[in-house]
Amino acid sequence: MEKAELRRMFSAQPDQFYNVQVLRNMGFERRQCPKCKGWFWSMGKETCGDTNCEGAYRFIGGRDLGWDFLQAVEKWEKFFEKHKHKVVEPYPIVAKWRPDLFFVIASIADFQPWVLKGIAEPPANPLVVSQPCLRFNDLDNVGRTGRHLTQFFMGGQHAFNLRDYWMNETLGFGARFLMEELKIPQEELTYKEDVWAGGGNFGPCIEAFAHGLEIVNHVFMQFEDTPDGNYKPMDMRVVDTGWGLERVAWYASAKPNTYEAIFPNVAKLRRDLKLEVDWEGQAKFWREIGLYDVSEGAHMPEWVRKELDRMQPLMGLYTILDHTRALAFALADGAIPSNVGGGYNLRNLLRRSFTINRKHKFGLSVADLIKEHAKYMGKRFKNLRELPDVDDIVKLEEQRYDETRTNGRKLVLNLLETGKLKSKLVELYESHGMDPETVAQLATEKGQKVEVPEDFYIKLKEKGKGGDKETVEVDRHLPETEPLFHKIPVSEEFEALVTWSQGKELVLDQSNFYPTSGGQDHDTGMLTWGKEGKAKVVKVSKEGKAILHRLDKEAPAVGTRVKGRVDVVRRMDLARHHTAVHVVNGAAVKVLGSHIWQAGANKTTERARLDITHYKAVTPAEMREIEKVANQVVLENHKVRKMEMNRTAAEQKFGFRIYQGGAVPGAKLNIIHIPGHDAEACGGTHVDYTGEIGLIKLAGASRIQDGVVRLELIAGMRSLEKMWKLEDTLNDAAVEAKTEPQDLAKAVRKLTIRVKSLTKGGGAGTEGIKLQGKVGDVQWGVVDMPFKLMENSAQRILKDTGNKAVVLVNREGGVVAVSTGEISALKLAQQICAKLGGDAGGNEKLARGGGREPDKAEQVLGKLF
Ligand SMILES: [Zn+2]
Ligand SMILES: [Zn+2]
C-alpha cells in the first residue's frame, strides 16, 4: 500500500492505530495542523511542531545544559538503563551480518533479519543501543541544513514482541527523558502521527518535536504486506524507536547547528581557519536554514541564498568534519575506499573532503581529522580504538585523486569548450571517478562556472547507483538432507535413504558428502546398494536444504537404502586448504592490520585462494611475514575447535569478525575457532589440529580489483609438490647453463652480458652501436654495453671511421675515450666525467672514468661537441 493511503487509513481510526492513553493522561489532545493537515497531539500548541510548520529551530540560543556529544549519549543510555532497558554494545557500522547492506542505516538493522524473523534471540529485551549509522542519500544537505549528517547515531529503543511494552510504554519512557533530562517544557512538546513503511513491513509511527526539531520517531512495526496486495499482522511486532542522538546533544546545547554541538574540535578549527561567524547577527539564518532541505526543493529567498553563499567555507568545514567522522567509523570496522560497493561511497567522502579542503585552502590534514574523531569517539565506542594505517590510506587515496584529476582535467576542459559539461556530470562521476565538486573547481580554475545541481547525490541514488549488495536464492524444493560431515569422521561409512532421484541425480535423507559451498569444492566417493548396485559420486551440490549427488550412472529409485563412502584423500586435501585459508586470513590481519577482511575464498584439492580487503599491493616482504606467522600457527599445532553456537552468543563471544565469509543464515552458527588466532562462522570441513595442514606456502599475490588482493596458497603435500616443481625447474635451468643450481644466478648474469654484447655488436666491433654525433674529429655515442667491452668497441670505431678520437658513455655512467694521440683522450674523459659528477684516469691515447649521473650523458656530450 502507498504511504499516503496508509496515512489516511490510520488517521481515520486513531483509536485503533494511535491509541496513546499515556499522552491523554498527561493532558495532550489530538488536533489537526492547519499548515500541513497532519494529525498531532499537544497541550495547546496549534501547529504540529515540525520544522516547516514551526518555521524555525526555535531552541537555538536557548538554555545550554552543558553536554557535549558523548555526555548526551551517556545521559540517554543511563536514563533508559535506570528504566528497565538493557544498554547493548553498538554493532559495527559495517553490516557484515547483512547479505543486503554494506553499512548499518538504522539501529533496527542490527536485528534484521534473524531476530525479526524470530530465528535468533535478541541480546536483551527491551534494549537500547547507541548505534552508529551511515547513509549517503543526504550528501547534498550535509553541512548546510544544520542537521544533516552522513554518519549519525540512532539511539534505538527496541522491544521485540513484548506484551507489556507497546505504544504507551514507548512514549511514556520517551516523554520522561524529553522532559526530565532534556528539560523540555511539556507544553512545547508535540507528537505527530505518521506511518512508517519499509521492506514489506509497516505500522504507525509518532514523531516527537520540540521547538521545531524532531528528536525521536516512535515506530511500531506491526503489519506485513501479503502477496495478494493485502496485509496481515506480523508474527513479531517490534518497537523500533529511533532517537536522533546528535539532535539530543544539539537541543541540549542550543548551539546554532548540530555540527557546533557534536564536534568537539569545531570551535578551534574555526579559529585556526579564521572562519569567525557573527552568531548573534546571523541568528535568523541559523534558525531558518533548516527549512531549505535540498531534497524538498523549497524556494529560497534572496537573503538566505546570499547568506548561504557567504557561509560556504564554514559549511565546507562542517562537511569535512562529518565525512571524516564517517570515515573513522567505517575504516575502524574494516571497510576501505575502493571503486566498488560500499568502498565507492567511502572514496567519495574522501574526495569530497580533498576538494573542499583545497577549494577553501584550509590546508587541513584529512588523516589527522579522522584520527581526532577516533580519539574522541573511542572513549565510548571501542571499535574506534583500533584504526588501520589512516595516514597511508589517505595518502594513497589523495594520490589517486590527483591522478584522476590530472586525467580528467583534459576531459573536463573539452566538455567545457563544447558546453556539454553540465549534462556529463553523472558520467564523469560514475565512469571517471570525478565528483561534481572537483569538476566545478576545475571549471572555476578556467574562469567558468558550472552549477552542480543541489540534489546531485539524491538524483544519483534515485538512478540506482550507490550500491546495495545482491542476494540470489535458488530453490527447487528438493527434500531436506541432514548433513553428517560435522558429526561423523570422514572415513566412516554411512547409511541413508534415497528421498529423491532423477536421471543420474539423487538426494538422500542424510549424507556425509560435502557439497560445493562456502568456496570449498565438493567431496567425491562411492555409493553402494543392494547386491550389485554401485556408483561413483562425481559431483555434490547444494540446493536449498538438499544435498544433491550426481553419480556416474543411473541413480537408484526413491526408497532405496544406500551406503556411502567419501574419498578420504580428497576430503583431507580440501580440509587442509580450507583450514589454511583461515590461518592465513588470521595471519594477514596480524601482519597487515585490522582492516583486513576476507572478500572471497576458494578451496580446491590443489590450492586455495583468499581474497582480502587491502588498499594497496602486498609486498614480497609482507608475503613472507604472513607465511611465517601462518606456519608458526601450524607448528604450534592448535586444536581447531568446531562448535555450534547461538548466533547472538557467538557474536558476543567472538565479535563480528566471525562473518569473514559474509552473512551466514540461521539461528545457529558453526564456529571454527583457532584459539588466539582466528574465529569464523564457517560451514566448511576442517582438519582437527593445525599441524595437519602441513607447510603453507603462498604462491602469489595480486591486486584483482581496487581494494582487494588475492593470495594464492598451497598446503599439505601440495606445497611439497610445489617445492619439487620449483626444484626441478631450477635443476633443469642449471643443466642448460652448465652450472650448479646455487651458481645459476651468476651464470645467467654472464649469459645475459654475452647475449647483449653479441646483439649490440660490442664484442665483435662496431655493429649495433648507435653513434649520436660527430663534431670535428671526435665521434661520440651513448651505448648500452658493459664497461669492459667499451674499450674494444671504441678502438674499433676509431680505426673504422678514421676519426681522431672516440668517446663512449654507457647507461651506468662508465666513460671510455680513445684517441690517435692528436687529441688528448685523458682530457676528453676528464672533461666529460666532471660534468657527470665523476672522475677519469688514463693517458693521451686511452682514458677511462665514470660519473654518478649517467642520465645526463646525452645532454653533456651533445653540449660539449
Ligand atoms: Zn504541520
Ligand atoms: Zn571457512
PDB file of C-alpha atoms in Angstrom, residues 25 58 63 114 133 153 166 215 231 309 313 354 480 731 737 750 815 834 855:
ATOM      1  CA  ASN A  25      -3.256  11.174  30.774  1.00  0.00           C
ATOM      2  CA  ARG A  58      13.360  27.880  17.930  1.00  0.00           C
ATOM      3  CA  ARG A  63      19.197  27.005  27.570  1.00  0.00           C
ATOM      4  CA  TRP A 114      17.407 -13.018  12.159  1.00  0.00           C
ATOM      5  CA  CYS A 133      24.771   4.513  11.161  1.00  0.00           C
ATOM      6  CA  PHE A 153      23.858   7.821  15.875  1.00  0.00           C
ATOM      7  CA  TRP A 166       3.948  -1.101  23.154  1.00  0.00           C
ATOM      8  CA  ILE A 215      14.103  14.445  18.297  1.00  0.00           C
ATOM      9  CA  TYR A 231      -1.680  -7.133   4.664  1.00  0.00           C
ATOM     10  CA  ASP A 309      26.944  31.641  -0.305  1.00  0.00           C
ATOM     11  CA  PRO A 313      33.690  27.888   3.769  1.00  0.00           C
ATOM     12  CA  PHE A 354      40.022  16.769  -0.517  1.00  0.00           C
ATOM     13  CA  GLU A 480      15.966 -31.747   3.033  1.00  0.00           C
ATOM     14  CA  ASN A 731      67.908 -28.056 -11.834  1.00  0.00           C
ATOM     15  CA  ALA A 737      73.526 -23.132 -18.148  1.00  0.00           C
ATOM     16  CA  LYS A 750      77.163 -13.859 -17.518  1.00  0.00           C
ATOM     17  CA  VAL A 815      83.196   6.583 -19.789  1.00  0.00           C
ATOM     18  CA  ALA A 834      83.439  16.110 -14.372  1.00  0.00           C
ATOM     19  CA  ASP A 855      71.189  10.197 -17.263  1.00  0.00           C
TER      20      ASP A 855
END
